[in-house]
Structure formats: structure tokens, C-alpha cells
Tab-separated table of C-alpha atoms and ligand atoms in Angstrom:
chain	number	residue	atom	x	y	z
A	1	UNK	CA	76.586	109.975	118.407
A	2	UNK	CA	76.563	106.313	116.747
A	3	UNK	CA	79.934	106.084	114.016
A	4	UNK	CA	80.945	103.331	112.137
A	5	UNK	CA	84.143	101.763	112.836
A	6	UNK	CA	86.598	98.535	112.036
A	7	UNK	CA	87.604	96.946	115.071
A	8	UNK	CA	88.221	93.582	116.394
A	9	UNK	CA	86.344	91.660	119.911
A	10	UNK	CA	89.247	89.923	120.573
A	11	UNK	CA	93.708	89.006	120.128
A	12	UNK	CA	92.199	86.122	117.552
A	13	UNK	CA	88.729	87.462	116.244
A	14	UNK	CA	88.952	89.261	112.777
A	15	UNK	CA	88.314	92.781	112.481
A	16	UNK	CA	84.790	93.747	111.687
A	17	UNK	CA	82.407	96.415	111.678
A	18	UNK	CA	81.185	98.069	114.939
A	19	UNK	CA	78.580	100.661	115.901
A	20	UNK	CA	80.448	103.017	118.334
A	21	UNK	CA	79.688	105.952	120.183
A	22	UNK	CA	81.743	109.891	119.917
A	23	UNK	CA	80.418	112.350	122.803
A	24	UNK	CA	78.936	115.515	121.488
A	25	UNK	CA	81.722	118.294	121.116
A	26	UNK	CA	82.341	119.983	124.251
A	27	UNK	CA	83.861	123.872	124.667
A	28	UNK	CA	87.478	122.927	124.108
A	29	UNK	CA	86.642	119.939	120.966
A	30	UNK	CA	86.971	119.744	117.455
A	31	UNK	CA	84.586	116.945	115.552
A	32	UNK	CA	86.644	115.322	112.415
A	33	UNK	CA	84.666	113.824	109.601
A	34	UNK	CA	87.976	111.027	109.345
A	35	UNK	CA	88.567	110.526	105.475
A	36	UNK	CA	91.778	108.589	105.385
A	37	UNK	CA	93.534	106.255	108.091
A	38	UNK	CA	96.969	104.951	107.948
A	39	UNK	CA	97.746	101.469	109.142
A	40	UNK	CA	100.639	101.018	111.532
A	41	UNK	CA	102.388	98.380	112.648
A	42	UNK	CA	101.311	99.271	116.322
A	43	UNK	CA	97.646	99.021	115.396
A	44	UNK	CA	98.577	94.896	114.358
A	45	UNK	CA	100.633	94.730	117.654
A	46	UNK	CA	97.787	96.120	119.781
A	47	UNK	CA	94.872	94.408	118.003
A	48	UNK	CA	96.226	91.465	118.352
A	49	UNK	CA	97.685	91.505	121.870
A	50	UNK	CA	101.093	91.317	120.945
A	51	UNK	CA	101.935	94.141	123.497
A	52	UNK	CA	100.370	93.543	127.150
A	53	UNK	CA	96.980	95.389	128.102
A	54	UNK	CA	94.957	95.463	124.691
A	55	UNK	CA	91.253	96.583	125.776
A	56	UNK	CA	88.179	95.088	123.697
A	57	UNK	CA	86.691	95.794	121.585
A	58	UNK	CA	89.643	97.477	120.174
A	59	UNK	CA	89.632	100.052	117.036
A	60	UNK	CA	93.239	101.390	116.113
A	61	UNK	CA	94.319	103.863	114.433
A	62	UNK	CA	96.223	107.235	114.875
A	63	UNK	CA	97.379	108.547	111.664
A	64	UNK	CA	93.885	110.469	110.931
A	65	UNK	CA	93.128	112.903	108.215
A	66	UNK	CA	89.926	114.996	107.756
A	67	UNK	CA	87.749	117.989	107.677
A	68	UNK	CA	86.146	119.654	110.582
A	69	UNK	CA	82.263	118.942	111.134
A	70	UNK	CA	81.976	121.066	114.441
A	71	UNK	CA	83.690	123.060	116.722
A	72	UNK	CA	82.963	123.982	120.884
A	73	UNK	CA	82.496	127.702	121.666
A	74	UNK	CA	86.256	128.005	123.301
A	75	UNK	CA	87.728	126.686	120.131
A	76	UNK	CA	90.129	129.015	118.187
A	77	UNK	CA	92.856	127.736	115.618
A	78	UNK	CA	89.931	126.121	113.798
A	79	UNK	CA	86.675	126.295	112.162
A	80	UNK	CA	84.279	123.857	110.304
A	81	UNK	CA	85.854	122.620	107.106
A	82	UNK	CA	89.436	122.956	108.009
A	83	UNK	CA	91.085	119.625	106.750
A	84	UNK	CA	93.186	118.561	109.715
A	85	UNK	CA	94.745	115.811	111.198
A	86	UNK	CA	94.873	113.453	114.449
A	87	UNK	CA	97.865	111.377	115.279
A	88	UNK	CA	98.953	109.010	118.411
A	89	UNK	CA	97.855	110.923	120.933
A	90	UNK	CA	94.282	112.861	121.919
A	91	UNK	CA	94.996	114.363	125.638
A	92	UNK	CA	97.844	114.386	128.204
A	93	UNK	CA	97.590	116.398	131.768
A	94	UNK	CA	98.533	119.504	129.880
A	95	UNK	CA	100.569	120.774	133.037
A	96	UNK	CA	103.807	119.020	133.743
A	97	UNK	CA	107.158	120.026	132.976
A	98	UNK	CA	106.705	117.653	129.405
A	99	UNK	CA	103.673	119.162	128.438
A	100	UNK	CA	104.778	122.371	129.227
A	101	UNK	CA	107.646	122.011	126.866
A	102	UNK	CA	105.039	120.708	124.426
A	103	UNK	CA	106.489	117.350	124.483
A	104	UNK	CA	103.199	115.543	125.149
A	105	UNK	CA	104.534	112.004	124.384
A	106	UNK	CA	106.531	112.135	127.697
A	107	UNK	CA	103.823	113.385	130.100
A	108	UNK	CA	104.774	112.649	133.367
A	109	UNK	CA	100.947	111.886	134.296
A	110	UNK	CA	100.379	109.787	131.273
A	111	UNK	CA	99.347	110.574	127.928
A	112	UNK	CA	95.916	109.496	126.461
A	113	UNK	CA	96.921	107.294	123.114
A	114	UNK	CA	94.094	107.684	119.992
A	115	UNK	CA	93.564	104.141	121.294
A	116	UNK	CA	93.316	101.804	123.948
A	117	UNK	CA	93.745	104.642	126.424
A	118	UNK	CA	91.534	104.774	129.270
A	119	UNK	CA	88.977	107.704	128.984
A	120	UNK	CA	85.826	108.890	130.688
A	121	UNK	CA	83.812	108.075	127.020
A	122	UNK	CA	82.446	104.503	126.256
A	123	UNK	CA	83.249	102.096	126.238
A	124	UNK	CA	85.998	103.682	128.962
A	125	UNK	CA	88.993	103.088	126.503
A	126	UNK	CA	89.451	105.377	123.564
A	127	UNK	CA	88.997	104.212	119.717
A	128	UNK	CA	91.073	104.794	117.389
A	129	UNK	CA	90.745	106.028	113.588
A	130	UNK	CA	89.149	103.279	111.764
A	131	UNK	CA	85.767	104.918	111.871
A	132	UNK	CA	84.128	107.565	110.250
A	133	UNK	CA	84.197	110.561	112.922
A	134	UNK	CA	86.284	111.779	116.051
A	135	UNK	CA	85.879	114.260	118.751
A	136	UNK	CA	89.672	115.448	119.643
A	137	UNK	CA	90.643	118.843	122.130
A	138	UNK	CA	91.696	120.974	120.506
A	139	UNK	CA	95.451	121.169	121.363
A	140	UNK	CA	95.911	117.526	119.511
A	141	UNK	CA	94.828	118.317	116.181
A	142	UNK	CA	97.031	119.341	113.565
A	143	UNK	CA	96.946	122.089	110.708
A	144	UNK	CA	97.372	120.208	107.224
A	145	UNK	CA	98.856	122.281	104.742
A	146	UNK	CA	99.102	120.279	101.894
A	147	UNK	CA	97.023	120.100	98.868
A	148	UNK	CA	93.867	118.183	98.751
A	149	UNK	CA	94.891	115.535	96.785
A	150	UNK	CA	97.500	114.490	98.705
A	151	UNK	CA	94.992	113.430	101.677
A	152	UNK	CA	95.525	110.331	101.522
A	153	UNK	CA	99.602	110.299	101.279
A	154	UNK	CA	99.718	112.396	104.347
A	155	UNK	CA	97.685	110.049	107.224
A	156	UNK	CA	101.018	108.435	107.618
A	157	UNK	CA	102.864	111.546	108.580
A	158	UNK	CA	101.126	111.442	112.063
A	159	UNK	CA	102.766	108.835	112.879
A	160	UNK	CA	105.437	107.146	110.827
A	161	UNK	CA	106.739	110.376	109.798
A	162	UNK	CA	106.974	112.386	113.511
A	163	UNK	CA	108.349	109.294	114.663
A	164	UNK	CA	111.277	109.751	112.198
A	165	UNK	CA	111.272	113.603	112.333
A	166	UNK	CA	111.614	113.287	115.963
A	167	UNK	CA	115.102	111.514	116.443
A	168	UNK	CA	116.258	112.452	113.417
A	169	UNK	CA	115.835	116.654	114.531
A	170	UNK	CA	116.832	115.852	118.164
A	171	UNK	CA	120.004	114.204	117.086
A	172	UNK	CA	120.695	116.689	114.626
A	173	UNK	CA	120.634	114.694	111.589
A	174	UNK	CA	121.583	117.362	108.690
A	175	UNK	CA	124.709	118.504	106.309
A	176	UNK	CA	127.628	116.489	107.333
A	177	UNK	CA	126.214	113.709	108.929
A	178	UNK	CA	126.012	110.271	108.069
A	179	UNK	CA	122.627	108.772	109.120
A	180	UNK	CA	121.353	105.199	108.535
A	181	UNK	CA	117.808	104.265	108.569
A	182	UNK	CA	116.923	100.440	109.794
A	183	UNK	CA	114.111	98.388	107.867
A	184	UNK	CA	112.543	99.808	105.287
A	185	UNK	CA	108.648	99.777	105.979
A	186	UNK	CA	106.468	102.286	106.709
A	187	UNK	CA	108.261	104.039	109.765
A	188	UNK	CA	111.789	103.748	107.582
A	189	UNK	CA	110.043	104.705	104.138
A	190	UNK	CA	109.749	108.245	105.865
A	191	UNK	CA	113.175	108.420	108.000
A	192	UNK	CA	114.890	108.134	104.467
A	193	UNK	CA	112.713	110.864	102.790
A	194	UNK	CA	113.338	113.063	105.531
A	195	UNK	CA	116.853	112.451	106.396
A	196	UNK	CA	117.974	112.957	103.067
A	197	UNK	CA	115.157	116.375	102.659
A	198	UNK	CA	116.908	117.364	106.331
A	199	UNK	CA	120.501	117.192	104.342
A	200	UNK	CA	121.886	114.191	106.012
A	201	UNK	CA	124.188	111.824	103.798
A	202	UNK	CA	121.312	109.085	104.475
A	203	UNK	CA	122.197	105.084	104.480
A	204	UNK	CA	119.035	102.535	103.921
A	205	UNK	CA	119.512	99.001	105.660
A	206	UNK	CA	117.372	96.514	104.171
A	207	UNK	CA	116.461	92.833	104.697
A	208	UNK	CA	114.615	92.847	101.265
A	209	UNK	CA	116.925	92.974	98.232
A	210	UNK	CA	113.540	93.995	96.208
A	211	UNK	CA	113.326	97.571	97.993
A	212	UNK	CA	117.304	98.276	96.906
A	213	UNK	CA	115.953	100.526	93.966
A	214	UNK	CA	113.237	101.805	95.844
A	215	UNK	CA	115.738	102.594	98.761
A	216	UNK	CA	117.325	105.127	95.890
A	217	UNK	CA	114.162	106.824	94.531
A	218	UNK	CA	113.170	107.175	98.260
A	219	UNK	CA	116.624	109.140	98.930
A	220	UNK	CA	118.677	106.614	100.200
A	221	UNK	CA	122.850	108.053	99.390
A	222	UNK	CA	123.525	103.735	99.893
A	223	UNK	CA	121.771	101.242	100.250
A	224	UNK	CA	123.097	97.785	102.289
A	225	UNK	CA	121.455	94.696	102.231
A	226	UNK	CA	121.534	93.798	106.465
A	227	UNK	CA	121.700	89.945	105.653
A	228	UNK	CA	125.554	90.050	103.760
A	229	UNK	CA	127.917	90.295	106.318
A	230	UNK	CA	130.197	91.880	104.080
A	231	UNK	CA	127.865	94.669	102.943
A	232	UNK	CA	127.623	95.504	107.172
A	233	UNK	CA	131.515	94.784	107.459
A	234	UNK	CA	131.828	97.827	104.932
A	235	UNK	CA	129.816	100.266	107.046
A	236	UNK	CA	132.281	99.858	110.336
A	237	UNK	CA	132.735	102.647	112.452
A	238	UNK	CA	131.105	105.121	110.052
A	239	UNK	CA	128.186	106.628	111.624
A	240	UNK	CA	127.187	109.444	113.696
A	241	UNK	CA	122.996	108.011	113.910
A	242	UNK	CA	121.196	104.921	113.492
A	243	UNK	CA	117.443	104.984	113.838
A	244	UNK	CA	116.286	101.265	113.752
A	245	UNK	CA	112.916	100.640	112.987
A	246	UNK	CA	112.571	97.262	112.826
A	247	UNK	CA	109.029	95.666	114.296
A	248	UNK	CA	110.891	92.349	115.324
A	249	UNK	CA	113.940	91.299	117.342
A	250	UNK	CA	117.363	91.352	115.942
A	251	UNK	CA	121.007	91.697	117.183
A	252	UNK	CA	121.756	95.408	118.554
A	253	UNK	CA	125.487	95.088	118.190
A	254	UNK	CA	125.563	94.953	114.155
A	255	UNK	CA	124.820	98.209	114.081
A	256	UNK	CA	126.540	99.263	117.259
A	257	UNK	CA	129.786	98.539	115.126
A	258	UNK	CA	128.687	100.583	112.904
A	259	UNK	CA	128.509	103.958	115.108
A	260	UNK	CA	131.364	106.377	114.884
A	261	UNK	CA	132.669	106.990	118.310
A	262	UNK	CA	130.290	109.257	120.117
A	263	UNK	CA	127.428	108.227	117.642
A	264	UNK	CA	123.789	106.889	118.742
A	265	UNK	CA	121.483	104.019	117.625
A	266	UNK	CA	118.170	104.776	118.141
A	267	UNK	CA	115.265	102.367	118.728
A	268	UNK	CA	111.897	103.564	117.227
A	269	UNK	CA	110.814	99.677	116.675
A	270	UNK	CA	109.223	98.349	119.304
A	271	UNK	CA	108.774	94.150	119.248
A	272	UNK	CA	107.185	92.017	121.094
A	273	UNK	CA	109.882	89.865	122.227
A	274	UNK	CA	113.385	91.339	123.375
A	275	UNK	CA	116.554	92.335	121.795
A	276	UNK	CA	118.918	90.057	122.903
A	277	UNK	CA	121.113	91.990	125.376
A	278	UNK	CA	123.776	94.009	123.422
A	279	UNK	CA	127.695	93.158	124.404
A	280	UNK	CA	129.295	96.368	126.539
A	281	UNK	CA	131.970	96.532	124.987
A	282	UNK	CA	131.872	98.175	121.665
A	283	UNK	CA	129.447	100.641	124.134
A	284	UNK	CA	132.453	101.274	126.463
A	285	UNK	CA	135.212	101.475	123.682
A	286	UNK	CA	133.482	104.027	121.543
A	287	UNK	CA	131.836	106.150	124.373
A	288	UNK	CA	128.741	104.608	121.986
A	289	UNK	CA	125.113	105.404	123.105
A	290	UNK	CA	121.582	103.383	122.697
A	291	UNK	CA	118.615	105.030	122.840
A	292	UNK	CA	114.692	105.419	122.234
A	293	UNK	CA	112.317	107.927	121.151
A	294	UNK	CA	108.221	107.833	121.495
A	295	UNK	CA	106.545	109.795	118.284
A	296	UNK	CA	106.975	113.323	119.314
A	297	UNK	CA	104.956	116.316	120.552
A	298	UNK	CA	102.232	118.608	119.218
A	299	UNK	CA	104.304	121.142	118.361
A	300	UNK	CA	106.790	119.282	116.823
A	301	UNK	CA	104.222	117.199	115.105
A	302	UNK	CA	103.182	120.164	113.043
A	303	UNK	CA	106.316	121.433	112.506
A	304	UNK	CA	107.306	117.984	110.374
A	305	UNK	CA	104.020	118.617	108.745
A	306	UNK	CA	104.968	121.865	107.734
A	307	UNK	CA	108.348	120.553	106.966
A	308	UNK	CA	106.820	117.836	104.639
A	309	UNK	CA	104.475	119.888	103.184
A	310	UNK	CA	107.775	122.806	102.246
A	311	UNK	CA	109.588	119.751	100.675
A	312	UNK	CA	106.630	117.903	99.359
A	313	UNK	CA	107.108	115.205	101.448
A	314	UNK	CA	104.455	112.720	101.369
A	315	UNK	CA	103.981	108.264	102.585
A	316	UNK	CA	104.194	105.973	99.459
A	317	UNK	CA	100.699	104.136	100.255
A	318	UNK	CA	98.491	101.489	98.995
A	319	UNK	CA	94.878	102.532	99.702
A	320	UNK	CA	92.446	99.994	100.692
A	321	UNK	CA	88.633	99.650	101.880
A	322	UNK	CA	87.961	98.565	105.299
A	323	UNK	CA	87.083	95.262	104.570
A	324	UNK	CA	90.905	94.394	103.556
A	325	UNK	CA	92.306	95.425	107.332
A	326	UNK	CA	92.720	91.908	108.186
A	327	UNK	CA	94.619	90.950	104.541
A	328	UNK	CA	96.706	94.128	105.093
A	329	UNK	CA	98.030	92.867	108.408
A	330	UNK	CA	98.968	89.723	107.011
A	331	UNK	CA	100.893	91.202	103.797
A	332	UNK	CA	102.186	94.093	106.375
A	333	UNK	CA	104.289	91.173	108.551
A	334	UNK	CA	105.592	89.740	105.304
A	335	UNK	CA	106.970	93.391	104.119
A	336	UNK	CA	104.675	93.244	101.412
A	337	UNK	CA	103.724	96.686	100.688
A	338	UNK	CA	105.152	99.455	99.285
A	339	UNK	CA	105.180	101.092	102.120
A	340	UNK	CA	101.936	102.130	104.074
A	341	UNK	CA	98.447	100.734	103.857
A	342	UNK	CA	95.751	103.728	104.481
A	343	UNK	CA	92.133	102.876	104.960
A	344	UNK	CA	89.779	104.775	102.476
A	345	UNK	CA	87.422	105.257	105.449
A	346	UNK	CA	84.584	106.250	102.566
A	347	UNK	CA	84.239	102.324	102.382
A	348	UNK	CA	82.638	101.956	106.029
A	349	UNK	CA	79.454	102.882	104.292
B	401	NAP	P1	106.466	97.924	109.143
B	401	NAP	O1	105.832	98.781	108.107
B	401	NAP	O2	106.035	96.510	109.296
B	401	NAP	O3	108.048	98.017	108.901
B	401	NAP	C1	108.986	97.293	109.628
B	401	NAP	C2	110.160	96.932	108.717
B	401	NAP	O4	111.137	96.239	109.496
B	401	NAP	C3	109.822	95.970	107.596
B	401	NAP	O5	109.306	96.594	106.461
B	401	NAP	C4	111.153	95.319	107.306
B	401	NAP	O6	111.932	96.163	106.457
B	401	NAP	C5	111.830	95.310	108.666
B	401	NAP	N1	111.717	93.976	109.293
B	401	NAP	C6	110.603	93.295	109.599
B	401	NAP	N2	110.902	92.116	110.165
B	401	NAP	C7	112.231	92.073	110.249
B	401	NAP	C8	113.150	91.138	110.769
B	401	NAP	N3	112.738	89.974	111.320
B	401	NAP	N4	114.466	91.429	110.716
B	401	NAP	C9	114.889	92.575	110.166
B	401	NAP	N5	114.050	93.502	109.641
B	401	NAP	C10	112.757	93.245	109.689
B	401	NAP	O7	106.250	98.566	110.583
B	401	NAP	P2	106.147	100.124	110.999
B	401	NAP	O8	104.717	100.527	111.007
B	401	NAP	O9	107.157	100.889	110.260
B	401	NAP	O10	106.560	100.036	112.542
B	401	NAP	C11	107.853	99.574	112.915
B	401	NAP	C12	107.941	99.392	114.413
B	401	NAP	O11	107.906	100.672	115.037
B	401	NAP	C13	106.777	98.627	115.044
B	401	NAP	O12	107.293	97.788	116.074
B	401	NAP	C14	105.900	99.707	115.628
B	401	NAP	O13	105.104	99.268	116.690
B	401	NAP	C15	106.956	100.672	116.098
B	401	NAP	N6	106.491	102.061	116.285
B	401	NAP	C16	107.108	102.776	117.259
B	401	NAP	C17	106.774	104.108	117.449
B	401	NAP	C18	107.494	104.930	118.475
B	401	NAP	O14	106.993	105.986	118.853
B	401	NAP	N7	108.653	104.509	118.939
B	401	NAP	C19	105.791	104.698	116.661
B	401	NAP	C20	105.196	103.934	115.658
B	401	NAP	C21	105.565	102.620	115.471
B	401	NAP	P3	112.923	95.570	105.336
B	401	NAP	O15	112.038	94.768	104.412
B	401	NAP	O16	113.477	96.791	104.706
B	401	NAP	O17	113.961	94.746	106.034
B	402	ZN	ZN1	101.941	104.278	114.742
């Protein structure tokens, strides 16, 4: 079936509109009328070949909201008009120990991504959620239990907010714990709302003195401005979790001085170019850890959307029309939006 869809041809071409092709819903697959798509950061890294292995034409996109337009005869949790969403991730082998555990993201066969994943559809790479419809089996969509008007607000849960939920629930972020969240766009916009709605005494670290008020209303406990040395000096040793989500390459070991002994920095960013290697010894003299963390499962997925949804957690957005992808990019690497672009997909037409 022919959809309409943003994508680009190319690392350097703009991003334009495309006639692509969904396959017709088979037993196991649920068709999604896509209202709303959130804008990531990994959509401009992929587009744009920032990351090796970008397939063309490319359409990003995984933080999809909308309502069911069909169903396949072996589909159960859902029916036609069931607003639902999509996020970073449409198939995985469904039998290895990872899946089994329902932590998809770590399939030891390889996960399919929402794009840029190789697939038996044309153009033999998936496409992402800048177009009007998708065709998803069932066990990747997600149950959205918040109120309609909120659509919009929640396309950024699929993928800034799991990948927030996810660290922050494995690590145990909660009463008692002092957490700090690392750059405050659209990935740390959500850490902070649901550190501090998980009960963690929650510390924003900003490059952008603009966002220190908005760090509070957010539900940021402090907020320290990463550039003044003496701001960081005052955070030393004081942390049991760091979750850095930074898009570009920085110095680990600021923030490794800043773990408690025992305590964990956690990369969620993922740049283009390298950390520079961190020193070993503030590792070795506070048994400290660094680690990573890739979005999270299905079932842990809509578990933070149920968790949101309890604590009326919702993304901070901007909404644009698809025409204003390519603008959004450009004010997205300048931290120029408060804090999540989401493409009002009613614009393709
Ligand atoms: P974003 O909205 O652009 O936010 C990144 C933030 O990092 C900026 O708002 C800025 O915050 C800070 N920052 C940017 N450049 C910086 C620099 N040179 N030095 C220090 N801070 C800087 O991006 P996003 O969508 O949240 O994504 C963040 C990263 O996570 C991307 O690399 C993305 O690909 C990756 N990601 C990973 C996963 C995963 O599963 N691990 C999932 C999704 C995305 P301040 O203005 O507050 O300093
Ligand atoms: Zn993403």
C-alpha cells in the first residue's frame, strides 16, 4: 500500500517527501494510522550518516503514536481504533534467552530497528515513522493509556523516555538516592521527570545556563551548570548514578569524580566521535563503574508508559509540520528547543 513519508536520498540531500510502500497486514500485524512522530537525535545521526551503515532512502523515526486501521486474524491485545504506539524497535528473533526475558533491545540474533533495519519489505530496509501508516507485529506495539489530548506529548516516551526509565529502574534510582541527569535535551528532559516521579533526589547538569529554571519546573532537586568548574568541584564524590545523555563527546572523568564509591555513570548518548579514554584511576580507587544501556524492552516499554501515564508524565514538545524536519535538525544541534520536536504527521497531506 503506497504512504506518504519524509525521508532523505542521501547523508547531504534534504529531507523530502517520498511515496513508500507498507505490506498488507499479515496474521500476527497491527496497521497504525501514525498521527504524531517524535524527532530524535538518532534520526539526525542516521539521516545524515553520522553513524556507519545509513541505508537510502532513509525515513526515521521511532517514537510513533496512533490509532489502529487493521488488525490480522491471530491478533489479540488489539482491535481497530485502539490508539497505540511504536517505538525503536518492530521485530527481534523472539526466541533467545533476551527475548525470552522480554528484553528485546539485547537480542542475541539482532533486533529489527523502526529504521534502517534490514527487512524482507521494500525497499529491503525498514522506514521509520515519518509517514502516515505502519504495519508492526504485534508484540512491538504498545497500549497508550493516556488521554487523547496528550497524543502528541507522549511520541517521545517511546524513546527518550524508556531510554531514561530503563537505567534509571535497573539501577534502582528511587528514595535515598542521589541521581544526576547529563544534558538537558530531549533524552535528559525525561530522565529528570522521571527520576524525580521515581523518588530519587535528582541533579540536572547543564551546558545551557537558559534551561537552569526549566531544570526546576522539570524536577530537577539542583541544578549545575557543567561549564563552572566550581559548580562540578561542589558535586565530588556525591553520587550513587549518573546517566549522561549527551549527543557529543566530552570528558568521562568529570563526572566519574563525581560518583560515590560503588556508584555508576551511565552512557545513554551515543556520538559520533569518541570519548576520550577515561583515566583508571578514580575507576580503581572508588571500585567506580561505567556503563551503557540500549532503550529497553517491550515489556518494560509499557510499563514506563503506564508509569507516565499514573504520574502524568508527559515530553515538553514543539510540534511542527513535515516540511520543518530539516530546520528542526539544525535548531536540535544548537539545543534550541524546549525539549522535543514531534512531527504533526497530518501535514504530509
Ligand atoms: P538532544 O535532544 O540533542 O539532547 C542532547 C543534549 O546534550 C543537548 O540538549 C545538550 O543539553 C547536551 N549537549 C549537546 N552538545 C553538547 C556538548 N558538546 N557538550 C555537552 N553537552 C552537550 O538529543 P537526544 O535526542 O536527547 O539524544 C541524545 C543522545 O542519545 C544522542 O546521541 C542519541 O543518538 C542518543 N540516544 C541513545 C539511545 C540509547 O538507547 N542509548 C536512545 C536514543 C537516543 P544542555 O543544553 O543541557 O547541555
Ligand atoms: Zn531515539
Amino acid at each position: 500500500m503506497t504512504t506518504k513519508a519524509y525521508g532523505a536520498h542521501g547523508a547531504d540531500k534534504p529531507m523530502e517527501p517520498l511515496a513508500i510502500q507498507r505490506r498488507a497486514p499479515g496474521p500476527l500485524d497491527v496497521q497504525i494510522d501514525i498521527a504524531f512522530c517524535g524527532i530524535c537525535h538518532s534520526d539526525l545521526h542516521t539521516v545524515r550518516s553520522e553513524w556507519p551503515g545509513t541505508h537510502y532512502p532513509c525515513v526515521p523515526g521511532h517514537e510513533i503514536v496512533g490509532q489502529v486501521t487493521a488488525v490480522g486474524n491471530q491478533v489479540t491485545r488489539f482491535k481497530v481504533g485502539d490508539t497505540v504506539g511504536v517505538g525503536c524497535l518492530v521485530d527481534s528473533c523472539q526466541h533467545c534467552e533476551s527475548c525470552d526475558e522480554g528484553l528485546e533491545q539485547y537480542c542475541e540474533n539482532g533486533w529489527t530497528g523502526t529504521y534502517n533495519s534490514p527487512t524482507p519489505d521494500a525497499p529491503g530496509h525498514t522506514l521509520g515513522g515519518y509517514s502516515q501508516r505502519i504495519v508492526v507485529t504485534e508484540r512491538f506495539v504498545l497500549k497508550i493509556g493516556h488521554p487523547k489530548e496528550q497524543l502528541a506529548a507522549v511520541a517521545p516516551l517511546l524513546c527518550a523516555g524508556i531510554t531514561t526509565y530503563s537505567p534509571l529502574r535497573h539501577w534502582q534510582a528511587g528514595p535515598g538516592k542521589r541521581v544526576g541527569i547529563v544534558g538537558i535535551g530531549g533524552l535528559g528532559h525525561m530522565g529528570i521527570k522521571i527520576a524525580h516521579a521515581m523518588g530519587a533526589h535528582t541533579v540536572a547538569f547543564t551546558t545551557s545556563e537558559s534551561k537552569r529554571a526549566d531544570a526546576h519546573r522539570l524536577g530537577a532537586d539542583e541544578v549545575v551548570i557543567s561549564k563552572d568548574p566550581e559548580q562540578m568541584k561542589a558535586q565530588t564524590g556525591r553520587f550513587d548514578f549518573i546517566l549522561d545523555t549527551v549527543a557529543a563527546s566530552h570528558t568521562l572523568d568529570d563526572y566519574i569524580a563525581l560518583l560515590k564509591r560503588d556508584g555508576t555513570l551511565c552512557l545513554v548518548g551515543a556520538p559520533d566521535h569518541p570519548h576520550p579514554s577515561p583515566g583508571v584511576f578514580p575507576l580503581i580507587f572508588g571500585r567506580k563503574s561505567i556503563a551503557g544501556s540500549l532503550i529497553g524492552g517491550l515489556p518494560e516499554t509499557q510499563e514506563m508508559l503506564d508509569f507516565c501515564a499514573k504520574h502524568n508524565i508527559v515530553a515538553d514538545i514543539e510540534t511542527i509540520p513535515a516540511q520543518k524536519i530539516d530546520e528542526a535538525y539544525e535548531r536540535m544541534l544548537k539545543s534550541d528547543i524546549k525539549y522535543r520536536f514531534v512531527i504533526d504527521v497530518a501535514s504530509m497531506g
